[in-house]
Amino acid sequence: MKQIPFHEPYITDEEIVEVVDSLRSGWLTMGPKTVRFEEEFARYIGSKYSVTSNSCTASLHLALKAIDLKPGDEVIIPAMTFTATGEVICYFNAKPVIVDVDRDTHNIDTSKIEQAITSKTRAIIPVHFAGQPCDMDEILGIADKYGLFAIEDAAHSLPAWYKGRKVGTIGDMTCFSFYATKTLATGEGGMITTENDEWAERIKVLRLHGISKDAWKRYSNEGSWFYEVIEAGYKYNMTDIQAALGIAQLKKVEWMRERRVYIAERYTEAFRGLDAIAVPSVEPDRVSAWHLYVIKLNVEALQADREAFIEGLKAKGIGASVHFIPLHIHPFYRDTFGYKPGDFPESEWIYERSVSLPIYPGMTDNDIGRVIEAVFDLVKGLRDETAA
Ligand SMILES: Cc1ncc(COP(=O)(O)O)c(C=O)c1O
């Protein structure tokens, strides 16, 4: 039986040719391809600046450096996210202030943000869960009212649109991920988009040891050996091999999204009538990148837990995952900040029921059909067991 993994990157000859070209050129790390990827990404998004880094985590860290986050400051984040969103705040000895999410979209519940704001709050990091943009008008309104920065965690949302605006052009800074499982994959990689000259310049310097601008050129004919260190920076730059992948992937980023939309529609059509499963939905005024397709099991009706369901899929050769374990449940966030289970009930409710199904451009109709059939079989099997 052919395995259907939870994820597979979509790599074709175009990526291979572009990477081989980098290898043959002799320029392996940050150089001409990285610059080209930044330019093409900025053009695609419609942002003034696009700055590469080695991950979304690094991008979020650099964005918080750019706003000069200080020890003791607070940053608002949703409970339903990956630890990267919270850990970068801790790098500054600042506090991640967790807010619960909406039961339908899994995005930060904007009606709960204001009560989490204190005199120490500096920023909000909304996470566009699974690719669906957050309520950005409400978030930007609150940010404006309290003088906060809005730094978007867009790890899932390339490409996505909110009321006709592309994610990457909305908040103060937007951080993307090109990790292996993401909608544009370079293995590891990240990008920050912004309209702000000062932040873009500072981030460019900070991502490469804090050495003066264009230091990467020092080994080229047009460059000079001389450089100056102006800050204690980081080794967060992208390589040209990654950028080569990015250039090739960017050309088909919309086609890859259309493939994911097709898969999402097939799943939704099939599962809509099942009362044992809630399907994900997208608000009418936004367009999702569909990075994830997360169903929620009606665990009460099935009288079975999520784990039995995932194990059942595995036995049928189908990979699945869970996004996410809410942050406040992890030992680090409990022990360091005193969060505890029960603090964010909507996130916990979602967590207990969520299963992420395979959704990626290379899935065939047969693969999609097998996932649908497996879900139907499992629902029926668990029902029969319950009835017996
Ligand atoms: C919501 C979210 N933010 C940030 C990240 C971190 O991305 P990266 O692996 O590129 O650092 C992830 C990765 O899975 C994520 O899901």
Tab-separated table of C-alpha atoms and ligand atoms in Angstrom:
chain	number	residue	atom	x	y	z
A	1	MET	CA	0.000	0.000	0.000
A	2	LYS	CA	1.418	3.382	-1.039
A	3	GLN	CA	2.013	5.666	1.932
A	4	ILE	CA	0.454	9.116	1.816
A	5	PRO	CA	2.758	11.203	3.966
A	6	PHE	CA	1.442	14.160	5.935
A	7	HIS	CA	3.543	16.429	3.763
A	8	GLU	CA	5.715	16.345	0.673
A	9	PRO	CA	7.455	19.388	-0.837
A	10	TYR	CA	6.699	20.064	-4.505
A	11	ILE	CA	10.150	19.908	-6.103
A	12	THR	CA	10.503	19.674	-9.886
A	13	ASP	CA	13.309	20.105	-12.435
A	14	GLU	CA	12.896	23.888	-12.148
A	15	GLU	CA	14.147	23.832	-8.554
A	16	ILE	CA	16.883	21.332	-9.384
A	17	VAL	CA	18.171	23.390	-12.346
A	18	GLU	CA	18.189	26.587	-10.255
A	19	VAL	CA	20.065	24.897	-7.387
A	20	VAL	CA	22.588	23.271	-9.731
A	21	ASP	CA	23.136	26.690	-11.297
A	22	SER	CA	24.068	28.039	-7.852
A	23	LEU	CA	26.395	25.111	-7.216
A	24	ARG	CA	28.101	25.586	-10.593
A	25	SER	CA	28.410	29.340	-10.062
A	26	GLY	CA	30.584	28.747	-7.020
A	27	TRP	CA	28.558	31.216	-4.934
A	28	LEU	CA	26.966	29.054	-2.244
A	29	THR	CA	25.777	31.378	0.478
A	30	MET	CA	24.142	34.800	0.566
A	31	GLY	CA	24.847	36.441	-2.772
A	32	PRO	CA	23.234	37.197	-6.134
A	33	LYS	CA	20.423	34.631	-5.847
A	34	THR	CA	19.489	35.788	-2.354
A	35	VAL	CA	19.255	39.357	-3.631
A	36	ARG	CA	17.187	38.198	-6.625
A	37	PHE	CA	14.834	36.199	-4.393
A	38	GLU	CA	14.332	39.264	-2.184
A	39	GLU	CA	13.573	41.454	-5.203
A	40	GLU	CA	11.180	38.965	-6.761
A	41	PHE	CA	9.434	38.331	-3.441
A	42	ALA	CA	8.985	42.079	-2.814
A	43	ARG	CA	7.540	42.461	-6.310
A	44	TYR	CA	5.195	39.519	-5.781
A	45	ILE	CA	3.971	40.707	-2.374
A	46	GLY	CA	3.942	44.395	-3.270
A	47	SER	CA	6.075	45.350	-0.259
A	48	LYS	CA	8.776	48.012	-0.285
A	49	TYR	CA	11.286	45.660	1.358
A	50	SER	CA	11.705	41.904	1.572
A	51	VAL	CA	14.626	40.723	3.688
A	52	THR	CA	15.627	37.060	3.773
A	53	SER	CA	16.747	35.152	6.836
A	54	ASN	CA	17.321	31.512	7.709
A	55	SER	CA	13.846	30.977	9.258
A	56	CYS	CA	10.592	32.570	10.323
A	57	THR	CA	11.851	32.246	13.898
A	58	ALA	CA	14.905	34.373	13.040
A	59	SER	CA	12.645	36.814	11.172
A	60	LEU	CA	10.387	37.245	14.214
A	61	HIS	CA	13.446	37.711	16.443
A	62	LEU	CA	14.867	40.364	14.092
A	63	ALA	CA	11.499	42.134	13.879
A	64	LEU	CA	11.403	42.402	17.685
A	65	LYS	CA	15.027	43.665	17.671
A	66	ALA	CA	14.003	46.283	15.123
A	67	ILE	CA	11.369	47.672	17.508
A	68	ASP	CA	13.917	47.498	20.377
A	69	LEU	CA	11.960	45.165	22.615
A	70	LYS	CA	13.300	45.425	26.176
A	71	PRO	CA	13.420	43.104	29.215
A	72	GLY	CA	10.085	43.232	31.028
A	73	ASP	CA	8.133	44.319	27.939
A	74	GLU	CA	5.040	42.334	26.977
A	75	VAL	CA	3.958	41.016	23.586
A	76	ILE	CA	0.507	39.600	22.842
A	77	ILE	CA	0.304	36.281	21.005
A	78	PRO	CA	-2.401	33.636	20.466
A	79	ALA	CA	-2.451	30.383	22.451
A	80	MET	CA	-2.878	28.353	19.276
A	81	THR	CA	0.543	28.651	17.672
A	82	PHE	CA	3.955	27.053	17.398
A	83	THR	CA	6.451	27.853	20.125
A	84	ALA	CA	8.526	30.007	17.723
A	85	THR	CA	5.970	32.831	18.113
A	86	GLY	CA	6.487	32.843	21.886
A	87	GLU	CA	10.138	31.860	22.243
A	88	VAL	CA	11.443	34.904	20.342
A	89	ILE	CA	9.851	37.164	22.977
A	90	CYS	CA	11.679	35.225	25.696
A	91	TYR	CA	15.048	35.906	23.970
A	92	PHE	CA	14.617	39.485	25.288
A	93	ASN	CA	13.547	38.470	28.801
A	94	ALA	CA	10.215	39.915	27.789
A	95	LYS	CA	6.849	38.233	28.448
A	96	PRO	CA	4.633	36.446	25.945
A	97	VAL	CA	1.082	37.395	26.945
A	98	ILE	CA	-1.186	34.664	25.663
A	99	VAL	CA	-4.725	35.348	24.406
A	100	ASP	CA	-7.340	32.715	23.539
A	101	VAL	CA	-8.466	32.062	19.965
A	102	ASP	CA	-11.715	31.852	18.036
A	103	ARG	CA	-13.294	28.396	17.912
A	104	ASP	CA	-14.001	28.524	14.171
A	105	THR	CA	-10.918	30.188	12.664
A	106	HIS	CA	-8.379	29.261	15.401
A	107	ASN	CA	-7.097	32.842	15.043
A	108	ILE	CA	-6.587	35.225	17.966
A	109	ASP	CA	-9.931	36.339	19.427
A	110	THR	CA	-9.751	40.092	18.941
A	111	SER	CA	-12.479	40.690	21.540
A	112	LYS	CA	-10.022	39.401	24.187
A	113	ILE	CA	-6.946	41.432	23.223
A	114	GLU	CA	-7.702	44.707	25.009
A	115	GLN	CA	-8.081	43.049	28.420
A	116	ALA	CA	-4.551	41.602	27.998
A	117	ILE	CA	-2.944	45.001	27.352
A	118	THR	CA	-0.928	46.652	30.160
A	119	SER	CA	1.437	49.622	30.321
A	120	LYS	CA	4.230	47.197	29.368
A	121	THR	CA	2.637	45.919	26.154
A	122	ARG	CA	4.701	46.792	23.074
A	123	ALA	CA	3.424	44.616	20.252
A	124	ILE	CA	0.872	42.105	19.008
A	125	ILE	CA	1.928	39.098	16.935
A	126	PRO	CA	-1.154	37.737	15.192
A	127	VAL	CA	-0.711	34.280	13.643
A	128	HIS	CA	-2.690	33.582	10.468
A	129	PHE	CA	-3.610	30.022	11.432
A	130	ALA	CA	-3.503	27.452	8.605
A	131	GLY	CA	-3.213	30.309	6.119
A	132	GLN	CA	-6.404	32.238	6.939
A	133	PRO	CA	-5.673	35.905	7.776
A	134	CYS	CA	-6.666	37.193	11.235
A	135	ASP	CA	-9.125	40.062	11.768
A	136	MET	CA	-6.480	42.602	10.794
A	137	ASP	CA	-8.716	45.703	10.839
A	138	GLU	CA	-9.581	45.033	14.490
A	139	ILE	CA	-5.944	44.205	15.367
A	140	LEU	CA	-4.551	47.306	13.652
A	141	GLY	CA	-7.284	49.396	15.306
A	142	ILE	CA	-6.246	48.137	18.763
A	143	ALA	CA	-2.529	48.555	17.924
A	144	ASP	CA	-3.206	52.127	16.873
A	145	LYS	CA	-5.297	52.919	19.951
A	146	TYR	CA	-2.594	51.684	22.382
A	147	GLY	CA	0.516	52.585	20.343
A	148	LEU	CA	1.555	48.963	19.714
A	149	PHE	CA	3.417	47.383	16.817
A	150	ALA	CA	1.668	44.710	14.728
A	151	ILE	CA	4.159	42.062	13.624
A	152	GLU	CA	2.430	39.307	11.669
A	153	ASP	CA	3.457	35.673	11.955
A	154	ALA	CA	2.703	34.648	8.380
A	155	ALA	CA	4.456	31.273	8.573
A	156	HIS	CA	1.281	29.679	7.153
A	157	SER	CA	-0.023	32.384	4.880
A	158	LEU	CA	1.797	32.648	1.579
A	159	PRO	CA	-0.134	33.668	-0.403
A	160	ALA	CA	-3.202	34.970	1.419
A	161	TRP	CA	-5.403	38.039	1.173
A	162	TYR	CA	-7.395	40.044	3.698
A	163	LYS	CA	-10.123	42.274	2.242
A	164	GLY	CA	-8.199	42.364	-1.032
A	165	ARG	CA	-4.844	43.181	0.611
A	166	LYS	CA	-2.048	40.664	0.338
A	167	VAL	CA	-0.572	39.363	3.594
A	168	GLY	CA	2.866	40.955	3.736
A	169	THR	CA	1.559	44.480	3.108
A	170	ILE	CA	-0.781	44.895	6.086
A	171	GLY	CA	0.986	45.144	9.477
A	172	ASP	CA	4.227	46.896	10.471
A	173	MET	CA	6.311	43.841	9.622
A	174	THR	CA	5.349	40.394	8.320
A	175	CYS	CA	7.412	37.244	8.860
A	176	PHE	CA	7.183	34.278	6.478
A	177	SER	CA	8.538	30.720	6.794
A	178	PHE	CA	10.020	28.622	4.016
A	179	TYR	CA	10.519	25.561	6.226
A	180	ALA	CA	10.282	22.213	4.408
A	181	THR	CA	6.548	21.745	5.050
A	182	LYS	CA	5.475	25.290	4.209
A	183	THR	CA	3.635	26.537	1.117
A	184	LEU	CA	6.931	27.755	-0.367
A	185	ALA	CA	9.755	25.492	0.764
A	186	THR	CA	13.491	26.145	0.772
A	187	GLY	CA	14.257	23.557	3.482
A	188	GLU	CA	14.876	26.279	6.043
A	189	GLY	CA	14.297	29.948	5.333
A	190	GLY	CA	12.386	33.069	6.209
A	191	MET	CA	11.487	36.545	4.964
A	192	ILE	CA	10.461	39.819	6.571
A	193	THR	CA	8.451	42.314	4.577
A	194	THR	CA	8.009	45.931	5.638
A	195	GLU	CA	7.543	49.434	4.287
A	196	ASN	CA	9.857	50.934	6.920
A	197	ASP	CA	13.329	52.023	5.661
A	198	GLU	CA	14.979	52.073	9.076
A	199	TRP	CA	13.751	48.626	10.154
A	200	ALA	CA	14.696	47.058	6.803
A	201	GLU	CA	18.226	48.490	6.991
A	202	ARG	CA	18.721	47.434	10.605
A	203	ILE	CA	17.429	43.917	9.963
A	204	LYS	CA	19.787	43.534	6.978
A	205	VAL	CA	22.718	44.434	9.213
A	206	LEU	CA	21.584	42.336	12.187
A	207	ARG	CA	21.019	39.161	10.170
A	208	LEU	CA	24.730	39.100	9.201
A	209	HIS	CA	26.748	39.627	12.396
A	210	GLY	CA	25.843	43.322	12.678
A	211	ILE	CA	28.386	44.148	9.994
A	212	SER	CA	27.913	47.090	7.715
A	213	LYS	CA	25.489	46.892	4.839
A	214	ASP	CA	26.262	44.694	1.817
A	215	ALA	CA	29.080	42.989	3.703
A	216	TRP	CA	28.220	39.830	1.761
A	217	LYS	CA	29.755	41.497	-1.290
A	218	ARG	CA	33.202	41.532	0.278
A	219	TYR	CA	34.261	38.386	-1.595
A	220	SER	CA	33.057	39.663	-4.976
A	221	ASN	CA	34.879	41.849	-7.498
A	222	GLU	CA	32.659	44.849	-6.786
A	223	GLY	CA	33.094	44.491	-3.021
A	224	SER	CA	35.847	45.495	-0.625
A	225	TRP	CA	37.536	43.543	2.172
A	226	PHE	CA	36.742	46.346	4.615
A	227	TYR	CA	33.778	46.100	6.948
A	228	GLU	CA	32.698	47.494	10.281
A	229	VAL	CA	30.719	45.872	13.064
A	230	ILE	CA	28.053	48.290	14.244
A	231	GLU	CA	25.988	45.970	16.493
A	232	ALA	CA	26.176	42.505	18.038
A	233	GLY	CA	24.255	40.761	15.279
A	234	TYR	CA	23.371	37.179	14.373
A	235	LYS	CA	24.248	34.513	11.822
A	236	TYR	CA	20.728	34.462	10.398
A	237	ASN	CA	21.397	34.934	6.677
A	238	MET	CA	19.959	32.797	3.865
A	239	THR	CA	22.183	30.801	1.488
A	240	ASP	CA	22.070	31.125	-2.309
A	241	ILE	CA	21.167	27.435	-2.490
A	242	GLN	CA	18.028	28.129	-0.444
A	243	ALA	CA	17.318	31.273	-2.474
A	244	ALA	CA	17.612	29.231	-5.687
A	245	LEU	CA	14.837	26.973	-4.387
A	246	GLY	CA	12.840	30.043	-3.385
A	247	ILE	CA	13.127	31.635	-6.847
A	248	ALA	CA	11.842	28.479	-8.532
A	249	GLN	CA	9.075	27.938	-5.960
A	250	LEU	CA	7.858	31.544	-6.110
A	251	LYS	CA	7.064	31.129	-9.825
A	252	LYS	CA	4.442	28.520	-8.986
A	253	VAL	CA	3.257	29.771	-5.622
A	254	GLU	CA	-0.243	30.640	-6.908
A	255	TRP	CA	-0.584	27.398	-8.844
A	256	MET	CA	0.427	25.472	-5.705
A	257	ARG	CA	-2.240	27.380	-3.739
A	258	GLU	CA	-4.854	26.474	-6.347
A	259	ARG	CA	-3.936	22.811	-5.914
A	260	ARG	CA	-4.430	23.123	-2.149
A	261	VAL	CA	-7.763	24.892	-2.679
A	262	TYR	CA	-8.840	21.994	-4.903
A	263	ILE	CA	-7.906	19.441	-2.226
A	264	ALA	CA	-9.607	21.480	0.521
A	265	GLU	CA	-12.794	21.689	-1.576
A	266	ARG	CA	-12.783	17.932	-2.228
A	267	TYR	CA	-12.400	17.231	1.507
A	268	THR	CA	-15.033	19.761	2.515
A	269	GLU	CA	-17.557	18.470	-0.020
A	270	ALA	CA	-17.018	14.929	1.221
A	271	PHE	CA	-17.083	15.622	4.963
A	272	ARG	CA	-19.719	18.348	5.139
A	273	GLY	CA	-22.548	15.883	5.753
A	274	LEU	CA	-20.719	14.015	8.535
A	275	ASP	CA	-21.866	15.152	11.967
A	276	ALA	CA	-18.788	13.471	13.453
A	277	ILE	CA	-16.496	16.042	11.833
A	278	ALA	CA	-16.375	19.837	11.659
A	279	VAL	CA	-14.673	21.110	8.512
A	280	PRO	CA	-12.531	24.281	8.406
A	281	SER	CA	-14.073	27.392	6.895
A	282	VAL	CA	-12.755	30.661	5.499
A	283	GLU	CA	-14.382	34.024	6.225
A	284	PRO	CA	-15.947	35.579	3.094
A	285	ASP	CA	-13.676	38.644	3.098
A	286	ARG	CA	-10.408	36.680	3.020
A	287	VAL	CA	-8.457	34.186	0.950
A	288	SER	CA	-6.543	31.422	2.709
A	289	ALA	CA	-3.216	29.943	1.678
A	290	TRP	CA	-4.586	26.577	2.890
A	291	HIS	CA	-1.260	25.554	4.424
A	292	LEU	CA	-3.218	23.188	6.682
A	293	TYR	CA	-6.567	21.410	6.486
A	294	VAL	CA	-7.632	20.900	10.105
A	295	ILE	CA	-10.776	18.911	10.847
A	296	LYS	CA	-12.273	18.845	14.329
A	297	LEU	CA	-13.636	15.542	15.527
A	298	ASN	CA	-16.925	15.480	17.353
A	299	VAL	CA	-15.270	13.488	20.143
A	300	GLU	CA	-18.495	13.373	22.165
A	301	ALA	CA	-20.481	11.714	19.329
A	302	LEU	CA	-17.610	9.393	18.425
A	303	GLN	CA	-16.743	8.634	22.048
A	304	ALA	CA	-13.189	8.221	20.801
A	305	ASP	CA	-10.229	10.434	21.240
A	306	ARG	CA	-8.166	12.105	18.585
A	307	GLU	CA	-5.243	9.746	19.116
A	308	ALA	CA	-7.292	6.689	18.113
A	309	PHE	CA	-8.269	8.523	14.942
A	310	ILE	CA	-4.664	9.420	14.050
A	311	GLU	CA	-3.516	5.877	14.767
A	312	GLY	CA	-6.338	4.623	12.535
A	313	LEU	CA	-5.168	6.864	9.680
A	314	LYS	CA	-1.596	5.651	10.206
A	315	ALA	CA	-2.725	2.021	9.957
A	316	LYS	CA	-4.231	2.910	6.573
A	317	GLY	CA	-0.915	4.418	5.429
A	318	ILE	CA	-1.972	8.042	5.857
A	319	GLY	CA	0.103	10.605	7.741
A	320	ALA	CA	-1.628	13.186	9.910
A	321	SER	CA	-0.572	15.752	12.477
A	322	VAL	CA	-1.917	18.099	15.151
A	323	HIS	CA	-1.685	21.895	15.036
A	324	PHE	CA	-1.092	22.934	17.735
A	325	ILE	CA	-0.590	21.939	21.342
A	326	PRO	CA	-1.651	25.290	22.887
A	327	LEU	CA	1.373	27.163	24.186
A	328	HIS	CA	0.162	27.490	27.781
A	329	ILE	CA	0.081	23.699	28.168
A	330	HIS	CA	3.802	23.262	27.495
A	331	PRO	CA	5.998	22.916	30.612
A	332	PHE	CA	8.202	25.876	29.628
A	333	TYR	CA	5.323	28.370	29.447
A	334	ARG	CA	3.706	26.933	32.584
A	335	ASP	CA	6.897	26.958	34.665
A	336	THR	CA	8.231	30.297	33.442
A	337	PHE	CA	5.063	32.385	33.290
A	338	GLY	CA	2.623	30.523	35.523
A	339	TYR	CA	0.204	29.575	32.764
A	340	LYS	CA	-1.846	26.447	33.411
A	341	PRO	CA	-4.312	24.134	31.685
A	342	GLY	CA	-7.750	25.716	31.791
A	343	ASP	CA	-6.438	29.239	31.116
A	344	PHE	CA	-7.483	29.294	27.455
A	345	PRO	CA	-10.475	26.973	27.103
A	346	GLU	CA	-11.220	27.591	23.416
A	347	SER	CA	-7.680	26.613	22.443
A	348	GLU	CA	-7.886	23.472	24.582
A	349	TRP	CA	-11.286	22.601	23.093
A	350	ILE	CA	-9.806	22.913	19.588
A	351	TYR	CA	-6.657	20.993	20.539
A	352	GLU	CA	-8.550	17.957	21.845
A	353	ARG	CA	-10.408	17.612	18.547
A	354	SER	CA	-7.974	18.691	15.849
A	355	VAL	CA	-6.485	16.499	13.154
A	356	SER	CA	-4.491	17.985	10.273
A	357	LEU	CA	-4.966	15.971	7.083
A	358	PRO	CA	-2.476	15.820	4.188
A	359	ILE	CA	-2.801	18.822	1.821
A	360	TYR	CA	-0.024	19.528	-0.698
A	361	PRO	CA	0.205	20.186	-4.437
A	362	GLY	CA	1.613	16.770	-5.392
A	363	MET	CA	-1.401	14.825	-4.050
A	364	THR	CA	-3.189	12.901	-6.797
A	365	ASP	CA	-6.965	12.449	-7.074
A	366	ASN	CA	-6.375	8.906	-5.943
A	367	ASP	CA	-4.495	10.113	-2.820
A	368	ILE	CA	-7.310	12.550	-2.001
A	369	GLY	CA	-9.888	9.801	-2.510
A	370	ARG	CA	-7.969	7.466	-0.205
A	371	VAL	CA	-7.832	10.053	2.574
A	372	ILE	CA	-11.587	10.670	2.239
A	373	GLU	CA	-12.345	6.948	2.280
A	374	ALA	CA	-10.096	6.413	5.306
A	375	VAL	CA	-11.856	9.187	7.242
A	376	PHE	CA	-15.286	7.707	6.401
A	377	ASP	CA	-14.132	4.207	7.410
A	378	LEU	CA	-12.728	5.455	10.695
A	379	VAL	CA	-15.824	7.445	11.574
A	380	LYS	CA	-17.994	4.415	10.828
A	381	GLY	CA	-15.672	2.029	12.688
A	382	LEU	CA	-15.518	4.203	15.791
A	383	ARG	CA	-19.319	4.684	15.670
A	384	ASP	CA	-19.913	0.922	15.413
A	385	GLU	CA	-17.557	0.315	18.329
A	386	THR	CA	-19.456	2.895	20.351
A	387	ALA	CA	-22.803	1.356	19.432
A	388	ALA	CA	-21.618	-2.206	20.212
B	1	LIG	C1	2.890	29.688	13.324
B	1	LIG	C2	4.357	29.446	13.128
B	1	LIG	N1	5.228	30.438	13.389
B	1	LIG	C3	6.545	30.289	13.217
B	1	LIG	C4	7.074	29.093	12.790
B	1	LIG	C5	8.556	28.948	12.673
B	1	LIG	O1	8.987	28.846	11.344
B	1	LIG	P1	10.482	28.432	11.024
B	1	LIG	O2	10.572	26.951	11.126
B	1	LIG	O3	10.689	28.917	9.611
B	1	LIG	O4	11.367	29.135	11.973
B	1	LIG	C6	6.217	28.023	12.509
B	1	LIG	C7	6.782	26.757	12.041
B	1	LIG	O5	6.166	25.738	11.948
B	1	LIG	C8	4.828	28.202	12.677
B	1	LIG	O6	3.970	27.204	12.431
